[in-house]
């Protein structure tokens, strides 16, 4: 009997919840290279893939890992790789290739402190901007930031759904603190899990153009070996996939569509959670593991009569610009808390029209404590 979805309640690691979320989403190909603090994902996939008829390959490095996942996606499989900061840096060129060739796949980054090899066993939020801007060229990405073991499961499925729907790479950005967090996970029945499959061509194989979009700007995707003529390249290409590197009109049309297919649907992708924002004077903005401390700090502030609220960013990219702009019309100040020297705070500053923005950074792998955030709330008002 196949055990594709392990319905039930568990006390487990965030990394394992991520792996189970991928399997529940239909992932049947994983290629990776061990790296702390993401290794448990690869270890779990190595054990579970044979149980569900999938394929696990340990590659020689992270560059080969993502290249292999792109190839598997083109062959028709839901594919994933997982890594951490230094490995994520190595993947950047092929992230651009996945964007350009519109290859659906999920890339998990269990973030640790950097730069370079940094702090392998300590958490951080220092890869947020690298996710959006790490590869060259203009492109949009989709990235989710889980704050719990349950969200590691749920948002990995969501990442697969977005990758398949929009035919693009999608990211799960978790801190080491969440990847190695052990708490309750509830896996629902298979019929309760919403899954999205990539759009498939309905035309004659001879007429197929692999990069000709429908009205939603997303091209149907044939798979290698199905009889469709299919040419894919990282070079600027026309709708048939043929290189057209010196035609400015084709290049502009292609790059704008790659961006617009995500921008046009941003409201359907973006997820935020709020706490006490209806009458708030100050809005704490946080994501991932820091949002848990921030929620406690906001509750403590409320007990002291301070009108504080929380905006938890579940989706980091596309950035919820409209939500920040709307909130800035009613609150006096934003307080952004991050485990880095300032990344998402720059986006909040860009989008905040009427409110001042304060920043509370923290480095070294330590999570902000509720008292630290509460003190910053008091200091900001």
XYZ file of C-alpha atoms in Angstrom:
381
model
C 0.000 0.000 0.000
C 1.391 3.396 -1.055
C 1.750 5.969 1.723
C 1.671 9.184 -0.339
C -0.073 11.345 2.282
C 0.561 10.395 5.913
C -2.731 11.665 7.324
C -2.566 12.135 11.092
C -1.028 14.158 13.916
C 2.707 14.221 14.553
C 5.319 15.861 16.767
C 8.044 16.551 14.252
C 10.632 18.893 12.723
C 9.870 21.766 10.373
C 12.226 20.281 7.779
C 10.333 16.990 7.831
C 7.007 18.824 7.600
C 8.367 20.557 4.504
C 9.290 17.216 2.927
C 5.879 15.736 3.725
C 4.184 18.828 2.308
C 6.088 18.343 -0.929
C 5.045 14.689 -1.142
C 1.429 15.596 -0.395
C 1.608 18.178 -3.203
C 2.638 15.455 -5.633
C 6.401 16.026 -5.697
C 8.010 12.901 -7.097
C 11.505 14.191 -7.863
C 14.005 15.597 -5.377
C 17.600 16.475 -6.155
C 19.812 18.002 -3.504
C 23.156 18.298 -1.810
C 23.416 18.077 1.990
C 23.799 21.372 3.807
C 22.971 22.446 7.333
C 20.236 23.308 8.315
C 18.320 21.834 5.350
C 19.855 18.342 5.376
C 16.899 16.749 7.166
C 14.726 17.510 4.128
C 17.070 15.543 1.860
C 17.396 12.723 4.383
C 13.630 12.414 4.698
C 13.142 12.537 0.943
C 15.765 9.808 0.481
C 13.718 7.529 2.705
C 10.233 8.498 1.555
C 10.603 8.846 -2.222
C 10.934 5.081 -2.832
C 7.754 4.561 -0.771
C 5.710 6.767 -3.123
C 7.282 5.749 -6.437
C 9.367 8.908 -6.667
C 13.026 9.616 -7.360
C 15.660 10.953 -4.980
C 19.099 11.892 -6.262
C 21.975 13.287 -4.234
C 23.847 15.477 -6.697
C 27.481 16.565 -6.632
C 26.581 20.141 -5.662
C 23.766 22.676 -5.540
C 24.285 23.835 -9.133
C 23.643 20.329 -10.410
C 20.750 19.889 -7.975
C 18.641 22.709 -9.343
C 19.636 21.913 -12.935
C 18.439 18.358 -12.390
C 15.151 19.587 -10.902
C 14.574 21.848 -13.914
C 15.101 18.877 -16.214
C 12.713 16.713 -14.207
C 10.088 19.444 -14.362
C 10.414 19.582 -18.131
C 9.951 15.823 -18.195
C 6.617 16.287 -16.415
C 7.415 15.753 -12.739
C 6.719 17.998 -9.788
C 10.271 18.689 -8.627
C 11.983 20.253 -5.618
C 15.418 21.009 -4.241
C 16.376 22.262 -0.778
C 19.422 24.116 0.448
C 20.707 26.930 2.666
C 22.535 30.243 2.149
C 25.817 29.213 0.442
C 24.047 26.604 -1.679
C 21.337 29.119 -2.535
C 24.029 31.468 -3.836
C 25.344 28.706 -6.095
C 21.842 28.128 -7.488
C 21.299 31.684 -8.652
C 22.299 31.214 -12.307
C 19.924 28.295 -12.726
C 17.155 30.153 -10.884
C 17.394 32.620 -13.751
C 17.261 29.717 -16.212
C 14.110 28.381 -14.529
C 12.516 31.828 -14.764
C 13.458 32.237 -18.437
C 12.400 28.742 -19.481
C 9.283 28.896 -17.272
C 10.072 25.664 -15.463
C 7.762 24.948 -12.509
C 9.738 23.815 -9.443
C 10.040 24.536 -5.732
C 13.258 25.744 -4.102
C 13.451 25.558 -0.314
C 16.000 27.721 1.479
C 16.359 27.018 5.206
C 18.176 30.237 5.987
C 21.232 30.505 8.227
C 23.478 33.382 9.196
C 25.875 34.728 6.537
C 27.688 36.058 4.523
C 29.573 33.082 3.079
C 29.431 29.885 5.130
C 28.574 32.008 8.176
C 26.622 30.234 10.895
C 25.585 26.745 9.699
C 23.573 25.920 12.810
C 22.054 29.338 13.508
C 19.062 30.998 11.898
C 18.851 34.192 9.894
C 16.739 36.092 7.389
C 19.563 37.233 5.181
C 18.510 35.655 1.867
C 15.275 37.576 1.369
C 16.662 40.051 -1.150
C 18.847 37.402 -2.790
C 15.650 35.500 -3.591
C 14.268 38.466 -5.517
C 17.435 39.951 -6.973
C 20.106 37.210 -6.872
C 19.977 36.195 -10.529
C 20.518 38.738 -13.272
C 17.839 40.379 -15.339
C 14.341 41.563 -14.514
C 12.045 38.948 -13.030
C 9.357 38.398 -10.434
C 9.350 35.503 -7.977
C 6.942 33.910 -5.522
C 8.236 33.275 -1.985
C 6.547 32.194 1.241
C 7.873 32.546 4.821
C 6.591 29.860 7.219
C 6.637 30.564 10.955
C 5.702 27.121 12.295
C 5.984 23.420 11.559
C 2.387 23.424 10.316
C 3.122 26.309 7.942
C 6.190 24.456 6.646
C 3.768 21.754 5.470
C 0.995 24.077 4.262
C 3.192 26.636 2.487
C 5.285 24.003 0.734
C 2.042 22.780 -0.847
C 1.130 26.377 -1.675
C 4.543 26.887 -3.284
C 3.963 23.855 -5.518
C 0.506 25.117 -6.445
C 1.915 28.510 -7.436
C 4.839 26.995 -9.343
C 2.482 24.789 -11.331
C -0.147 27.462 -11.934
C 2.203 30.239 -12.966
C 4.851 27.999 -14.576
C 7.730 29.457 -12.601
C 10.073 28.652 -9.702
C 8.507 29.238 -6.260
C 10.373 29.512 -2.966
C 9.937 28.499 0.662
C 12.125 30.729 2.861
C 12.348 29.321 6.377
C 14.859 30.165 9.077
C 16.947 27.437 10.727
C 14.817 28.132 13.774
C 11.706 26.894 11.928
C 13.465 24.112 10.027
C 14.746 22.631 13.287
C 11.679 23.546 15.345
C 9.834 20.529 16.687
C 6.090 20.951 17.318
C 2.681 19.626 16.270
C 1.906 18.892 12.633
C -1.533 17.859 11.401
C -1.617 16.268 7.923
C -5.163 16.258 6.518
C -6.879 13.625 4.426
C -5.735 13.647 0.769
C -9.117 14.909 -0.481
C -8.823 17.926 1.829
C -5.560 19.108 0.207
C -6.023 21.548 -2.674
C -3.657 20.740 -5.519
C -2.981 22.648 -8.731
C -1.625 21.000 -11.859
C 0.173 22.779 -14.686
C -1.835 23.783 -17.730
C -1.387 21.345 -20.630
C -1.591 21.972 -24.398
C -4.715 20.955 -26.285
C -3.477 21.753 -29.777
C -1.953 19.522 -32.455
C 1.698 18.798 -31.503
C 2.778 20.238 -34.861
C 1.186 23.577 -33.983
C 2.509 23.763 -30.440
C 4.514 26.829 -29.388
C 5.913 26.210 -25.883
C 6.053 29.898 -24.944
C 2.844 31.153 -26.519
C 0.710 32.375 -23.621
C -3.027 32.223 -23.131
C -4.947 35.300 -22.003
C -3.624 34.797 -18.457
C -0.076 35.187 -19.874
C 0.822 31.608 -18.903
C 1.757 29.180 -21.715
C 0.435 25.596 -21.593
C 3.327 23.203 -20.972
C 4.022 20.031 -22.917
C 6.569 17.559 -21.585
C 9.657 16.252 -23.257
C 8.991 12.942 -24.953
C 5.280 13.462 -25.587
C 5.693 14.167 -29.293
C 5.582 17.943 -29.136
C 8.331 19.942 -30.783
C 9.972 21.602 -27.820
C 13.029 23.818 -27.702
C 13.952 25.551 -24.446
C 16.833 27.966 -23.945
C 17.972 30.638 -21.534
C 18.535 32.923 -24.497
C 15.894 35.436 -25.472
C 13.442 33.415 -27.541
C 10.225 33.705 -29.492
C 7.005 31.845 -28.703
C 8.347 28.718 -30.401
C 11.396 28.794 -28.141
C 13.824 29.690 -30.931
C 16.647 32.127 -30.004
C 16.053 35.730 -31.102
C 18.751 37.531 -29.146
C 19.074 40.740 -31.177
C 15.405 41.584 -31.638
C 14.561 44.306 -29.081
C 10.804 43.871 -29.503
C 10.868 40.124 -28.831
C 13.118 40.611 -25.793
C 10.932 43.347 -24.302
C 7.732 41.383 -24.960
C 9.132 38.232 -23.347
C 10.588 39.868 -20.228
C 7.478 41.969 -19.630
C 5.257 38.901 -19.898
C 7.443 36.920 -17.462
C 7.009 39.726 -14.936
C 3.403 40.543 -15.702
C 2.124 36.953 -15.383
C 2.919 37.222 -11.672
C 2.189 40.935 -11.131
C -1.270 40.606 -12.673
C -2.133 37.841 -10.210
C -0.343 39.280 -7.156
C -3.532 39.736 -5.127
C -4.284 36.023 -5.525
C -0.757 35.072 -4.374
C -0.196 37.457 -1.483
C -1.090 36.233 2.000
C -0.809 38.256 5.215
C -2.112 37.760 8.745
C -3.088 40.618 11.038
C -3.499 41.123 14.759
C -5.108 44.176 16.452
C -4.611 46.453 13.433
C -8.098 48.024 13.333
C -7.253 50.846 15.772
C -3.456 50.538 15.926
C -1.139 53.531 16.221
C 1.921 51.395 15.520
C 2.162 48.376 13.224
C 4.854 45.776 13.816
C 5.865 44.114 10.554
C 7.485 40.686 10.851
C 7.699 37.330 9.070
C 8.864 33.812 9.743
C 9.981 32.927 13.249
C 10.185 36.603 14.286
C 6.436 37.011 13.784
C 5.857 34.730 16.775
C 7.815 36.996 19.119
C 6.162 40.008 17.525
C 2.680 38.629 18.244
C 3.590 38.151 21.909
C 5.023 41.685 22.067
C 1.867 43.183 20.566
C -0.308 41.373 23.116
C 1.907 42.660 25.950
C 1.641 46.177 24.537
C -2.143 45.932 24.421
C -2.196 44.883 28.086
C -0.315 48.120 28.829
C -2.812 50.221 26.862
C -0.558 50.740 23.850
C -2.420 50.533 20.538
C -0.059 48.178 18.752
C -0.861 45.746 15.933
C 0.925 43.128 13.863
C 1.203 42.583 10.138
C 2.649 39.128 9.536
C 3.972 38.664 6.003
C 3.242 35.118 4.866
C 4.116 35.991 1.272
C 7.367 37.945 0.915
C 7.388 38.050 -2.894
C 5.402 39.515 -4.534
C 5.685 42.074 -1.752
C 2.320 43.210 -0.305
C 2.838 46.827 -1.357
C -0.856 47.717 -1.410
C -1.355 46.429 2.149
C 1.511 48.573 3.465
C 0.267 51.630 1.560
C -3.260 51.201 2.887
C -2.100 50.759 6.476
C 0.171 53.796 6.264
C -2.893 56.013 5.866
C -4.188 55.064 9.319
C -1.232 54.359 11.592
C 1.517 56.608 12.909
C 4.473 54.288 12.591
C 5.759 50.954 11.312
C 8.268 48.908 13.290
C 9.987 46.287 11.130
C 11.756 43.422 12.946
C 14.171 41.224 11.003
C 17.064 38.844 11.640
C 19.316 40.794 9.280
C 20.735 44.288 8.798
C 17.746 45.560 6.821
C 16.027 43.885 3.862
C 12.213 43.887 3.976
C 12.375 47.193 5.861
C 13.503 48.781 2.594
C 10.290 47.585 0.934
C 8.198 48.927 3.822
C 9.952 52.294 3.518
C 9.251 52.294 -0.222
C 5.549 51.588 0.214
C 4.827 53.640 3.337
C 3.378 56.936 2.180
C 2.288 58.647 5.390
C 3.919 56.778 8.281
C 7.437 56.773 9.693
C 9.369 53.506 9.684
C 11.607 52.205 12.490
C 13.793 49.129 12.261
C 14.806 46.549 14.865
C 17.565 44.302 13.462
C 19.067 41.265 15.145
C 22.049 39.164 14.079
C 23.879 36.132 15.382
C 21.123 33.557 15.080
C 19.187 34.778 18.103
C 15.455 35.432 17.701
C 14.056 38.753 18.911
C 12.481 38.333 22.333
C 9.000 39.763 22.970
C 10.546 42.126 25.546
C 12.996 43.496 22.975
C 10.186 44.172 20.517
C 7.975 45.649 23.244
C 10.807 47.995 24.233
C 11.170 49.062 20.588
C 7.402 49.671 20.364
C 7.585 51.976 23.401
C 10.635 53.736 21.984
C 9.045 54.269 18.584
C 5.949 56.103 19.888
